[in-house]
mmCIF file of C-alpha atoms in Angstrom:
data_model
loop_
_atom_site.group_PDB
_atom_site.id
_atom_site.type_symbol
_atom_site.label_atom_id
_atom_site.label_comp_id
_atom_site.label_asym_id
_atom_site.label_seq_id
_atom_site.Cartn_x
_atom_site.Cartn_y
_atom_site.Cartn_z
ATOM 1 C CA MET A 1 108.909 139.662 101.121
ATOM 2 C CA GLY A 2 109.687 136.533 99.375
ATOM 3 C CA LYS A 3 108.775 133.110 100.450
ATOM 4 C CA GLU A 4 111.797 131.144 101.860
ATOM 5 C CA GLN A 5 111.770 127.217 99.940
ATOM 6 C CA VAL A 6 111.664 124.566 102.452
ATOM 7 C CA THR A 7 114.064 121.728 101.624
ATOM 8 C CA GLY A 8 113.982 118.121 102.836
ATOM 9 C CA ASN A 9 115.034 114.541 102.218
ATOM 10 C CA ILE A 10 112.931 111.204 102.246
ATOM 11 C CA ILE A 11 113.699 107.551 103.213
ATOM 12 C CA ILE A 12 112.432 105.197 101.622
ATOM 13 C CA ASP A 13 112.153 101.744 103.610
ATOM 14 C CA GLN A 14 113.037 99.377 100.480
ATOM 15 C CA GLU A 15 111.882 96.578 102.122
ATOM 16 C CA LEU A 16 108.383 97.329 102.975
ATOM 17 C CA CYS A 17 107.743 99.316 99.637
ATOM 18 C CA LYS A 18 105.945 96.757 97.306
ATOM 19 C CA GLY A 19 106.249 99.148 93.567
ATOM 20 C CA CYS A 20 102.919 100.589 93.452
ATOM 21 C CA TYR A 21 104.136 103.800 92.288
ATOM 22 C CA LEU A 22 102.076 106.152 93.801
ATOM 23 C CA CYS A 23 104.552 107.895 95.377
ATOM 24 C CA ILE A 24 106.413 108.770 92.000
ATOM 25 C CA SER A 25 102.586 110.079 90.271
ATOM 26 C CA VAL A 26 102.170 112.177 93.662
ATOM 27 C CA CYS A 27 105.401 113.830 93.687
ATOM 28 C CA PRO A 28 105.920 117.820 92.084
ATOM 29 C CA GLN A 29 109.546 117.663 92.097
ATOM 30 C CA ASN A 30 109.979 114.412 90.266
ATOM 31 C CA VAL A 31 112.813 113.054 92.732
ATOM 32 C CA ILE A 32 111.879 109.549 93.083
ATOM 33 C CA ALA A 33 112.322 106.606 90.381
ATOM 34 C CA VAL A 34 112.101 103.056 90.440
ATOM 35 C CA SER A 35 114.905 100.916 91.824
ATOM 36 C CA LYS A 36 116.554 98.806 88.876
ATOM 37 C CA ASN A 37 116.903 96.309 92.170
ATOM 38 C CA ILE A 38 114.489 93.881 93.530
ATOM 39 C CA ASN A 39 114.091 93.326 97.020
ATOM 40 C CA ARG A 40 113.388 90.230 99.279
ATOM 41 C CA GLN A 41 109.619 90.242 98.144
ATOM 42 C CA GLY A 42 110.567 90.340 94.823
ATOM 43 C CA TYR A 43 109.289 94.160 93.757
ATOM 44 C CA TYR A 44 111.208 96.899 92.691
ATOM 45 C CA PRO A 45 111.051 99.468 94.901
ATOM 46 C CA VAL A 46 111.252 102.892 95.140
ATOM 47 C CA ILE A 47 114.495 104.790 95.193
ATOM 48 C CA PHE A 48 115.123 108.629 96.352
ATOM 49 C CA LYS A 49 116.887 110.411 93.309
ATOM 50 C CA GLY A 50 118.138 113.514 95.526
ATOM 51 C CA THR A 51 117.599 115.823 92.353
ATOM 52 C CA ASN A 52 115.401 116.043 89.377
ATOM 53 C CA GLU A 53 116.753 116.859 85.977
ATOM 54 C CA GLU A 54 116.601 120.751 86.849
ATOM 55 C CA GLY A 55 118.704 120.059 89.770
ATOM 56 C CA LYS A 56 115.687 120.625 91.883
ATOM 57 C CA GLY A 57 115.252 118.883 95.324
ATOM 58 C CA CYS A 58 112.648 117.450 97.872
ATOM 59 C CA ILE A 59 110.197 119.959 98.985
ATOM 60 C CA ALA A 60 109.482 118.238 102.226
ATOM 61 C CA CYS A 61 106.062 118.397 101.027
ATOM 62 C CA VAL A 62 104.816 115.107 102.305
ATOM 63 C CA ARG A 63 102.845 114.141 99.350
ATOM 64 C CA CYS A 64 104.562 111.042 99.526
ATOM 65 C CA ALA A 65 104.509 109.557 102.435
ATOM 66 C CA THR A 66 101.231 110.632 103.049
ATOM 67 C CA ILE A 67 99.753 108.430 99.757
ATOM 68 C CA CYS A 68 102.121 105.236 100.520
ATOM 69 C CA PRO A 69 100.010 102.529 101.571
ATOM 70 C CA ASP A 70 102.626 100.602 102.917
ATOM 71 C CA ILE A 71 104.151 103.626 105.004
ATOM 72 C CA ALA A 72 107.447 103.115 103.727
ATOM 73 C CA ILE A 73 108.784 106.764 103.645
ATOM 74 C CA GLU A 74 109.742 109.095 106.123
ATOM 75 C CA VAL A 75 109.893 112.922 105.086
ATOM 76 C CA TYR A 76 112.481 114.814 106.916
ATOM 77 C CA ARG A 77 112.776 119.000 106.647
ATOM 78 C CA ASP A 78 116.349 120.425 106.457
#
Protein backbone atom coordinates (compact mmCIF):
# COMPACT_ATOMS: atom_id res chain seq x y z
CA MET A 1 0.00 0.00 0.00
CA GLY A 2 1.59 3.31 -1.17
CA LYS A 3 1.37 6.69 0.41
CA GLU A 4 -0.89 9.17 -1.29
CA GLN A 5 0.96 12.38 -2.13
CA VAL A 6 -0.57 15.46 -0.51
CA THR A 7 -0.86 18.52 -2.73
CA GLY A 8 -1.34 22.09 -1.71
CA ASN A 9 -1.38 25.73 -2.56
CA ILE A 10 0.17 28.74 -0.88
CA ILE A 11 -0.97 32.34 -0.72
CA ILE A 12 1.64 35.01 -0.09
CA ASP A 13 0.73 38.48 1.15
CA GLN A 14 3.19 40.40 -0.98
CA GLU A 15 2.76 43.57 1.04
CA LEU A 16 3.79 41.81 4.26
CA CYS A 17 6.78 40.06 2.66
CA LYS A 18 10.11 41.81 3.34
CA GLY A 19 12.13 39.62 1.00
CA CYS A 20 14.18 37.61 3.49
CA TYR A 21 13.84 34.57 1.16
CA LEU A 22 13.98 32.06 4.00
CA CYS A 23 10.92 30.35 2.50
CA ILE A 24 12.79 29.77 -0.77
CA SER A 25 15.63 28.06 1.09
CA VAL A 26 13.34 25.57 2.88
CA CYS A 27 10.90 24.69 0.06
CA PRO A 28 11.59 21.05 -0.92
CA GLN A 29 9.66 21.43 -4.18
CA ASN A 30 11.27 24.71 -5.30
CA VAL A 31 7.91 26.36 -6.04
CA ILE A 32 8.67 29.76 -4.48
CA ALA A 33 10.60 32.45 -6.34
CA VAL A 34 11.53 36.11 -6.10
CA SER A 35 9.07 38.48 -7.76
CA LYS A 36 10.24 40.95 -10.40
CA ASN A 37 7.92 43.57 -8.90
CA ILE A 38 8.59 45.74 -5.87
CA ASN A 39 5.95 46.00 -3.13
CA ARG A 40 4.92 49.26 -1.41
CA GLN A 41 7.68 48.88 1.18
CA GLY A 42 10.35 48.69 -1.54
CA TYR A 43 11.09 44.96 -1.24
CA TYR A 44 11.05 42.24 -3.86
CA PRO A 45 8.55 39.80 -2.32
CA VAL A 46 8.31 36.12 -3.11
CA ILE A 47 5.74 34.55 -5.42
CA PHE A 48 4.23 31.08 -5.68
CA LYS A 49 5.27 29.51 -9.00
CA GLY A 50 2.67 26.74 -8.88
CA THR A 51 5.01 24.08 -10.28
CA ASN A 52 8.75 23.62 -10.49
CA GLU A 53 10.90 22.81 -13.53
CA GLU A 54 9.96 19.11 -13.29
CA GLY A 55 6.24 19.94 -13.18
CA LYS A 56 5.87 19.07 -9.49
CA GLY A 57 3.85 21.32 -7.22
CA CYS A 58 3.40 22.25 -3.59
CA ILE A 59 3.15 19.34 -1.14
CA ALA A 60 1.71 21.47 1.69
CA CYS A 61 4.64 20.73 4.00
CA VAL A 62 4.12 24.11 5.73
CA ARG A 63 7.88 24.78 6.02
CA CYS A 64 7.57 28.12 4.23
CA ALA A 65 4.82 29.40 6.53
CA THR A 66 6.62 28.15 9.63
CA ILE A 67 9.91 29.91 8.83
CA CYS A 68 8.36 33.20 7.60
CA PRO A 69 9.14 35.90 10.19
CA ASP A 70 6.51 38.22 8.70
CA ILE A 71 3.63 35.69 8.77
CA ALA A 72 3.07 36.45 5.09
CA ILE A 73 2.39 32.88 3.89
CA GLU A 74 -0.74 30.75 4.23
CA VAL A 75 -0.70 27.08 3.22
CA TYR A 76 -3.77 25.19 2.06
CA ARG A 77 -4.04 21.44 1.46
CA ASP A 78 -6.05 20.24 -1.53
